[in-house]
């Protein structure tokens, strides 16, 4: 799909969120909501993406992919003004512009692709996405004439009495021919009620100019959800969470109870791994095949598990690599650890990885056995096949040699493991 560039509107503060954080940076399943919109643009075949930023724009620049073109909107004067800021970048561009709002994270790739496909095939000047919803309040309504042709989009605040009932709303996704888009934008007047320039006014202008307008309607109205409030954010979270879990189950991961399982976007899990109830798996976690996780486990960013690993109840693992067939079945915390394969982490084992100033690493070799209720004060190194006796405290800087043993508080280190 050549000749497609995308503009993402993300300059707003999101007043209704009542937050110090710009709206589009609020996270859903470990990813900012604008991240989902960026993914959709990429999947639609967009060759270049411009993100219009304003409120705390520097924060957005820091958080988003540096390959994106950030365009500043100095004053938040509405969605039409936001798109107009990109005009300079598209001066010699004659293709189509896909416009997306940064606050619609539930759009799926097929629907955006369908919009672009229909736009190209129908040779329309503008094709936009609509949804038929139970509660249209807050959205722009799609106004059609007696021949069902679109003649305008009316913003919620400007609707006339009989228009309030219209259930077909503007999702805020448009595919528009560049030249006509910027031509129309120059002619949009300030909306006196809101003191803003409305992008939606391009529809009225195109209609009056006799230019062809097409629409695509989503089959799943929830796709059109714009996150304006914290309540919307929770709805988006629920939908995305369900989608993530469905994808894992399709790929062969067992999710015992989807209702109590929380897995972030961009997590990888191998087949036949079983996720038991009340488990939280955060972003940037990779899990191999045939593992068992939970119940009541929390895996935090930077965790890498091999195959056949078991992480049981009341456990937390953070920034840690664990080799194949290692078991950590009850009440434990591993942070900043490098753990080999076939290790047993006894109940209640804790890596004390933070000394109040810095975080340090704990290394545990292949086949090691860490007895119950041990504390490993990092940095420490436990050798291959070494044993830490139950209740031991292995103090900072200690190295237990391969096949060695550590027992007591503080632990005494013996070169040879005692066999009993
Ligand atoms: C907008 C649409 C409405 C549609 C709804 C769908 C307009 C005038 N209205 O309304 O028809 O039903 O989205 O969710 O377009 N933004 C800027 N600069 C600005 C103002 C907004 O970049 O000056 C960005 C915001 O960050 C946001 C997006 O544009 O990502 C939409 O703005 P928002 O204020 O949420 O528009 P709605 O009132 O929801
Ligand atoms: Ca919105």
Short mmCIF file of N, CA and C and ligand atoms in Angstrom, two decimals, residues 9-13 16 23-24 52 73 75-79 81-82 101-104 138-141 153-155 169-172 174 194 196-200 224-228, ligand 1:
data_model
loop_
_atom_site.label_atom_id
_atom_site.label_comp_id
_atom_site.label_asym_id
_atom_site.label_seq_id
_atom_site.Cartn_x
_atom_site.Cartn_y
_atom_site.Cartn_z
N UNK A 9 -2.97 12.56 16.32
CA UNK A 9 -3.24 13.74 17.14
C UNK A 9 -3.05 13.39 18.62
N UNK A 10 -2.08 14.02 19.22
CA UNK A 10 -1.76 13.65 20.61
C UNK A 10 -1.33 14.85 21.43
N UNK A 11 -1.84 16.03 21.06
CA UNK A 11 -1.38 17.24 21.74
C UNK A 11 -2.22 17.60 22.96
N UNK A 12 -3.42 17.01 23.04
CA UNK A 12 -4.35 17.40 24.09
C UNK A 12 -3.85 17.04 25.48
N UNK A 13 -4.40 17.74 26.47
CA UNK A 13 -4.03 17.48 27.85
C UNK A 13 -4.85 16.31 28.38
N UNK A 16 -10.38 15.77 31.01
CA UNK A 16 -11.34 14.92 31.72
C UNK A 16 -10.67 13.76 32.46
N UNK A 23 -2.77 12.65 28.43
CA UNK A 23 -3.72 11.53 28.29
C UNK A 23 -3.16 10.33 27.54
N UNK A 24 -2.54 10.59 26.39
CA UNK A 24 -2.14 9.47 25.53
C UNK A 24 -0.99 8.65 26.11
N UNK A 52 1.45 14.77 16.44
CA UNK A 52 1.28 16.16 16.87
C UNK A 52 1.27 16.19 18.38
N UNK A 73 2.29 21.52 18.38
CA UNK A 73 1.13 22.39 18.25
C UNK A 73 1.24 23.35 19.44
N UNK A 75 -0.40 25.95 20.50
CA UNK A 75 -1.60 26.30 21.27
C UNK A 75 -2.66 25.26 20.91
N UNK A 76 -3.32 24.72 21.92
CA UNK A 76 -4.29 23.66 21.66
C UNK A 76 -5.60 24.25 21.15
N UNK A 77 -5.63 24.55 19.84
CA UNK A 77 -6.81 25.21 19.28
C UNK A 77 -7.68 24.26 18.48
N UNK A 78 -7.64 22.98 18.81
CA UNK A 78 -8.56 22.05 18.17
C UNK A 78 -7.90 21.09 17.20
N UNK A 79 -8.67 20.07 16.81
CA UNK A 79 -8.12 19.00 15.99
C UNK A 79 -7.75 19.45 14.57
N UNK A 81 -6.63 22.47 13.79
CA UNK A 81 -5.37 23.20 13.95
C UNK A 81 -4.21 22.21 14.11
N UNK A 82 -4.47 21.12 14.84
CA UNK A 82 -3.43 20.11 15.06
C UNK A 82 -2.95 19.53 13.72
N UNK A 101 -6.62 9.52 16.11
CA UNK A 101 -6.51 10.20 17.40
C UNK A 101 -5.67 9.32 18.32
N UNK A 102 -4.83 9.95 19.08
CA UNK A 102 -3.94 9.19 19.97
C UNK A 102 -4.66 8.53 21.13
N UNK A 103 -5.97 8.79 21.27
CA UNK A 103 -6.69 8.27 22.44
C UNK A 103 -7.66 7.14 22.10
N UNK A 104 -7.45 6.47 20.95
CA UNK A 104 -8.34 5.36 20.56
C UNK A 104 -7.55 4.05 20.46
N UNK A 138 -21.09 12.52 23.78
CA UNK A 138 -19.69 12.92 23.82
C UNK A 138 -19.01 12.80 22.46
N UNK A 139 -19.59 12.02 21.55
CA UNK A 139 -18.98 11.83 20.24
C UNK A 139 -19.62 12.73 19.19
N UNK A 140 -18.91 12.94 18.08
CA UNK A 140 -19.49 13.63 16.94
C UNK A 140 -20.47 12.68 16.25
N UNK A 141 -21.66 13.21 15.87
CA UNK A 141 -22.65 12.36 15.21
C UNK A 141 -22.50 12.48 13.69
N UNK A 153 -20.38 16.06 10.04
CA UNK A 153 -20.24 15.47 11.38
C UNK A 153 -20.58 16.58 12.36
N UNK A 154 -21.52 16.30 13.25
CA UNK A 154 -21.90 17.34 14.21
C UNK A 154 -21.34 16.99 15.59
N UNK A 155 -20.56 17.89 16.15
CA UNK A 155 -19.98 17.64 17.46
C UNK A 155 -21.08 17.61 18.53
N UNK A 169 -21.62 7.27 15.20
CA UNK A 169 -20.67 8.31 15.66
C UNK A 169 -19.38 8.29 14.82
N UNK A 170 -18.67 9.40 14.91
CA UNK A 170 -17.36 9.53 14.26
C UNK A 170 -16.29 8.98 15.20
N UNK A 171 -15.57 7.98 14.74
CA UNK A 171 -14.53 7.37 15.58
C UNK A 171 -13.29 8.27 15.65
N UNK A 172 -13.11 9.10 14.61
CA UNK A 172 -11.94 9.99 14.60
C UNK A 172 -10.80 9.41 13.78
N UNK A 174 -9.60 9.04 9.79
CA UNK A 174 -9.93 9.53 8.47
C UNK A 174 -8.79 9.20 7.52
N UNK A 194 -16.79 26.38 21.41
CA UNK A 194 -15.63 25.77 22.08
C UNK A 194 -14.32 26.51 21.83
N UNK A 196 -12.53 26.45 19.23
CA UNK A 196 -11.58 25.51 18.64
C UNK A 196 -11.86 25.36 17.15
N UNK A 197 -10.85 24.93 16.40
CA UNK A 197 -11.04 24.59 14.99
C UNK A 197 -11.28 23.09 14.92
N UNK A 198 -12.44 22.70 14.40
CA UNK A 198 -12.82 21.29 14.37
C UNK A 198 -12.39 20.63 13.08
N UNK A 199 -11.64 19.56 13.19
CA UNK A 199 -11.27 18.78 12.01
C UNK A 199 -12.51 18.23 11.31
N UNK A 200 -13.51 17.91 12.12
CA UNK A 200 -14.73 17.31 11.57
C UNK A 200 -15.43 18.22 10.56
N UNK A 224 -14.22 1.77 18.59
CA UNK A 224 -14.21 3.21 18.43
C UNK A 224 -14.02 3.97 19.73
N UNK A 225 -13.87 3.27 20.83
CA UNK A 225 -13.78 3.95 22.13
C UNK A 225 -12.64 4.97 22.17
N UNK A 226 -13.00 6.20 22.50
CA UNK A 226 -11.98 7.22 22.75
C UNK A 226 -11.82 7.33 24.24
N UNK A 227 -10.58 7.25 24.72
CA UNK A 227 -10.36 7.31 26.16
C UNK A 227 -10.34 8.78 26.59
N UNK A 228 -11.38 9.19 27.28
CA UNK A 228 -11.44 10.57 27.75
C UNK A 228 -11.39 10.67 29.27
C1 LIG B 1 -13.10 14.01 18.62
C2 LIG B 1 -13.93 14.37 17.39
C3 LIG B 1 -15.29 13.68 17.48
C4 LIG B 1 -15.10 12.18 17.63
C5 LIG B 1 -14.16 11.84 18.78
C6 LIG B 1 -13.79 10.38 18.72
C7 LIG B 1 -13.27 16.64 16.68
C8 LIG B 1 -13.64 18.08 16.70
N1 LIG B 1 -14.10 15.81 17.32
O1 LIG B 1 -13.77 14.52 19.76
O2 LIG B 1 -16.07 13.94 16.35
O3 LIG B 1 -16.36 11.55 17.82
O4 LIG B 1 -12.93 12.60 18.69
O5 LIG B 1 -13.02 9.97 19.81
O6 LIG B 1 -12.28 16.29 16.08
N2 LIG B 1 -5.95 17.05 19.99
C9 LIG B 1 -4.85 17.74 19.57
N3 LIG B 1 -4.89 19.11 19.56
C10 LIG B 1 -5.98 19.82 19.92
C11 LIG B 1 -7.12 19.09 20.36
C12 LIG B 1 -7.08 17.71 20.37
O7 LIG B 1 -3.84 17.14 19.21
O8 LIG B 1 -5.93 21.05 19.88
C13 LIG B 1 -5.90 15.57 20.03
C14 LIG B 1 -6.11 14.99 21.40
O9 LIG B 1 -4.88 14.81 22.07
C15 LIG B 1 -6.81 13.67 21.14
C16 LIG B 1 -7.49 13.88 19.79
O10 LIG B 1 -6.94 15.06 19.23
O11 LIG B 1 -5.88 12.60 21.01
C17 LIG B 1 -9.00 14.07 19.94
O12 LIG B 1 -9.23 15.17 20.80
P1 LIG B 1 -10.38 15.14 21.90
O13 LIG B 1 -10.37 16.42 22.61
O14 LIG B 1 -10.33 13.89 22.69
O15 LIG B 1 -11.67 15.10 20.92
P2 LIG B 1 -13.13 14.60 21.24
O16 LIG B 1 -13.85 15.65 21.98
O17 LIG B 1 -13.09 13.25 21.85
#
